[in-house]
Amino acid sequence: MLELFTAAFWDQYGALIWKETLNTLTMVGVSTVFAYLLGLPLGVLLVITQEHGIRPHKLVNQVLGWIINVGRSLPFIILMISIMPFTKLIVGTKIGVKGAIVPLVVSAAPFIARMVETSLTEVDAGVVEAAQSMGASPLQIVWKVYLPEAMPSLVLGGSISVITILAYTAIAGAVGAGGLGDLAIRYGYNRRVDSMLLVTVVLLIVLVQVIQSIFSRVSNRIDTRVSGDARKGVIAQLRKLMPIYPNKFR
Amino acid sequence: MSDPIIQIRHLTKTFGAGEGAVTALEDINLDVLPGEIFGIIGLSGAGKSTLVRCLNLLERPTSGSVLVDGREMTALSEKELRQARRSITMIFQSFNLLMQRTCLSNVCFPMEISRVPKAKAKARALELLELVGLKEKADAYPAQLSGGQKQRVAIARALATDPKVLLCDEATSALDPTTTASILALLKELNQKLGVTVVVITHQMSVIEEICHRVAILDGGTVAEQGAVEDIFSHPSTDAARRLVYPGGVTSAQLATSNRVIRVAFDGGTAYHPLIASLAIDCGVKVNILGADTRNIDGKAFGTMLLGLPEDPNEAAKALSYIRSQPHVTAEEVESHA
């Protein structure tokens, strides 16, 4: 167990741990970008096609909602296995970092769509109405009202998305994706290298803490609603739901 | 008289369909003249907010016609409508400022929408902020402002596209009386200075009194009465109007003490002409004030008073003829209640 503190351990595994940490970060980073490219427009569509949205469309809204629900009802590991042929079609392989990114995106996009929907719904309907009364087009309302007004909440939602994707990469490790999850399973579990398990766990915790504090800080920095009453919305609620992050700022 | 800038004909708005349908507005006919401040008053649920949203088509009327500045609003395409909305802007009870933008940027917003070049928009926005007395708050965010200041920014924003009509939807209802007065004074000033037609939606009679030239009383989705504010105040002819003009409810039902009761209406004499005192001095007749609700509009007295006449028929007749001889006062006998 205490080999963790020996030079031999780090000589043997140091490079590997570093490499897999980078793999994890790559998977998280690339998947997050693509998942948002898909999930953000979906979330916007969900909001504007609502019954009282700026472009109500019952059918589109229902079909979208249904697809998103299907995407969200599959546990990640099952989704990953079931879409393997699709993964191979897109990136040419089912395994490794590349092979993990496709299922990560497919799984996270619907989740992100719902997060975005929640953030945008939080925007005061009166402000949207005001923009309409000034002759703003639906596209202008999305770009100039919904997204900027919801930005602090979107950023905070971003931390939840990124951390969720990080958790998924660990699961993906079980099916040969590489990354810290892979290390934990292959060395920590299969080969009983306890120190390896400990190192990966500590690294994951540190990653989550760092990600959360960066996003929270950015969200706070950009939020101009400095007076007390503005902090009752989803933002405050999300903070309450994240006990892992010490709520030391306002 | 010039042509009305807003002409509403047979406007009806129904929400829902079939059995659950609710008729919010029924056969509304209204004319708003250019340059006036027109009030629409009614109690909650009377349909005021729906009516004002039918003017810029935030709500589409179920039937009827809405003519604004010569354009039939209901016939416009979406694109034309967005264009038209730039000349009929709106302010709201909850201000509805963009919380993530500075005041300056909020005022620039409608100009951004209509693609005014940035530098020009900014200069105009600063001018407008100065006009509403908030130039020093240009870089502040709405969350740092008081309610009255927020409404001033909203007014500046509403004026950014040089509108012909400014719609005010309960614009002072969230403000305290002092702030309300200052916002109303600003609206009055802008109306005179810029010639912008103002339509004021409110449930407060005091707002109508303060700034409106003409008023329509909305009750249960229909226009109960409309006309010059002074006329409606001095002779409210419908129940809806009386309820609004005298919310305390001076009704003859409360009086059972006197034999003969008269209702005296003041329609614009000097506010503080001491009618009752001079009655006592000139005729030596004492009358009983059973109830009164009078108000002072531009130095003129409007309102009614209920007087109980003396038992003696001679004295009563004397008092009645004295009151009737006074200018700007009418008196009618109220049927006695057993």
Coordinates of C-alpha atoms in Angstrom, one line a residue, chain B residues 71-188:
Chain B
R71 CA -51.6 50.6 -40.9
E72 CA -53.8 47.6 -40.3
M73 CA -51.7 45.7 -37.8
T74 CA -53.6 42.4 -38.1
A75 CA -52.8 42.3 -41.8
L76 CA -49.0 42.7 -41.6
S77 CA -46.6 39.9 -42.3
E78 CA -44.2 39.0 -39.4
K79 CA -41.4 41.0 -40.9
E80 CA -43.6 44.1 -41.5
L81 CA -45.0 43.7 -37.9
R82 CA -41.5 43.7 -36.4
Q83 CA -40.8 46.9 -38.4
A84 CA -44.1 48.4 -37.2
R85 CA -43.3 47.6 -33.6
R86 CA -40.4 50.0 -33.7
S87 CA -42.9 52.8 -33.7
I88 CA -45.2 51.5 -31.0
T89 CA -43.0 50.7 -28.1
M90 CA -43.8 49.6 -24.7
I91 CA -42.8 49.8 -21.0
F92 CA -43.8 47.3 -18.4
Q93 CA -44.8 47.0 -14.7
S94 CA -41.7 44.8 -14.1
F95 CA -39.4 47.0 -16.2
N96 CA -38.1 44.0 -18.1
L97 CA -34.5 45.3 -18.6
L98 CA -31.8 42.9 -19.7
M99 CA -30.0 42.1 -16.5
Q100 CA -26.7 41.2 -18.0
R101 CA -26.4 44.6 -19.9
T102 CA -25.5 48.0 -18.6
C103 CA -28.1 50.8 -18.8
L104 CA -26.4 52.2 -21.8
S105 CA -26.4 48.9 -23.5
N106 CA -30.0 48.3 -22.6
V107 CA -31.0 51.6 -24.3
C108 CA -28.9 50.6 -27.3
F109 CA -30.7 47.2 -27.6
P110 CA -33.6 48.2 -29.8
M111 CA -31.2 50.1 -32.0
E112 CA -29.0 47.0 -32.3
I113 CA -32.2 45.1 -33.3
S114 CA -32.9 47.6 -36.1
R115 CA -29.2 47.7 -37.1
V116 CA -28.3 51.2 -36.3
P117 CA -24.5 51.7 -36.4
K118 CA -22.9 51.3 -33.0
A119 CA -21.4 54.7 -32.6
K120 CA -24.7 56.4 -33.6
A121 CA -26.7 54.2 -31.3
K122 CA -24.4 54.9 -28.4
A123 CA -24.6 58.7 -28.9
R124 CA -28.4 58.5 -29.1
A125 CA -28.6 56.3 -26.0
L126 CA -26.6 58.8 -24.0
E127 CA -28.9 61.5 -25.1
L128 CA -31.9 59.5 -24.0
L129 CA -30.4 58.6 -20.7
E130 CA -29.8 62.3 -20.2
L131 CA -33.4 63.0 -21.1
V132 CA -34.7 60.7 -18.4
G133 CA -32.1 62.0 -15.9
L134 CA -29.9 59.0 -15.6
K135 CA -26.8 59.8 -17.6
E136 CA -24.5 59.1 -14.7
K137 CA -25.9 55.6 -14.5
A138 CA -25.0 54.7 -18.1
D139 CA -22.4 52.1 -17.0
A140 CA -24.4 50.7 -14.1
Y141 CA -26.2 47.4 -14.3
P142 CA -30.0 47.2 -13.7
A143 CA -29.5 45.3 -10.5
Q144 CA -27.8 48.3 -9.0
L145 CA -30.8 50.6 -9.7
S146 CA -34.0 51.4 -7.8
G147 CA -37.4 50.6 -9.3
G148 CA -37.9 54.2 -10.4
Q149 CA -34.5 54.3 -12.1
K150 CA -35.1 51.0 -13.8
Q151 CA -38.4 52.4 -15.2
R152 CA -36.5 55.5 -16.4
V153 CA -34.0 53.3 -18.3
A154 CA -36.9 51.3 -19.7
I155 CA -38.5 54.6 -20.9
A156 CA -35.3 55.7 -22.5
R157 CA -35.1 52.3 -24.2
A158 CA -38.6 52.5 -25.4
L159 CA -37.9 55.9 -27.0
A160 CA -34.7 54.8 -28.8
T161 CA -36.5 54.0 -32.0
D162 CA -38.4 57.3 -32.1
P163 CA -41.8 55.7 -31.6
K164 CA -45.1 57.5 -32.4
V165 CA -46.9 55.6 -29.6
L166 CA -45.6 54.6 -26.1
L167 CA -47.6 51.9 -24.4
C168 CA -47.4 51.8 -20.6
D169 CA -48.6 48.6 -19.1
E170 CA -49.1 49.3 -15.4
A171 CA -45.8 51.1 -15.6
T172 CA -46.1 52.6 -12.1
S173 CA -47.9 49.8 -10.3
A174 CA -44.7 48.4 -8.8
L175 CA -43.5 51.8 -7.6
D176 CA -44.1 53.8 -4.4
P177 CA -46.3 56.9 -4.6
T178 CA -43.4 59.4 -4.8
T179 CA -41.6 57.5 -7.5
T180 CA -44.9 57.0 -9.3
A181 CA -45.5 60.8 -9.3
S182 CA -42.0 61.4 -10.8
I183 CA -42.4 58.8 -13.5
L184 CA -45.8 60.2 -14.4
A185 CA -44.3 63.7 -14.5
L186 CA -41.6 62.3 -16.9
L187 CA -44.2 60.7 -19.2
K188 CA -46.2 64.0 -19.2

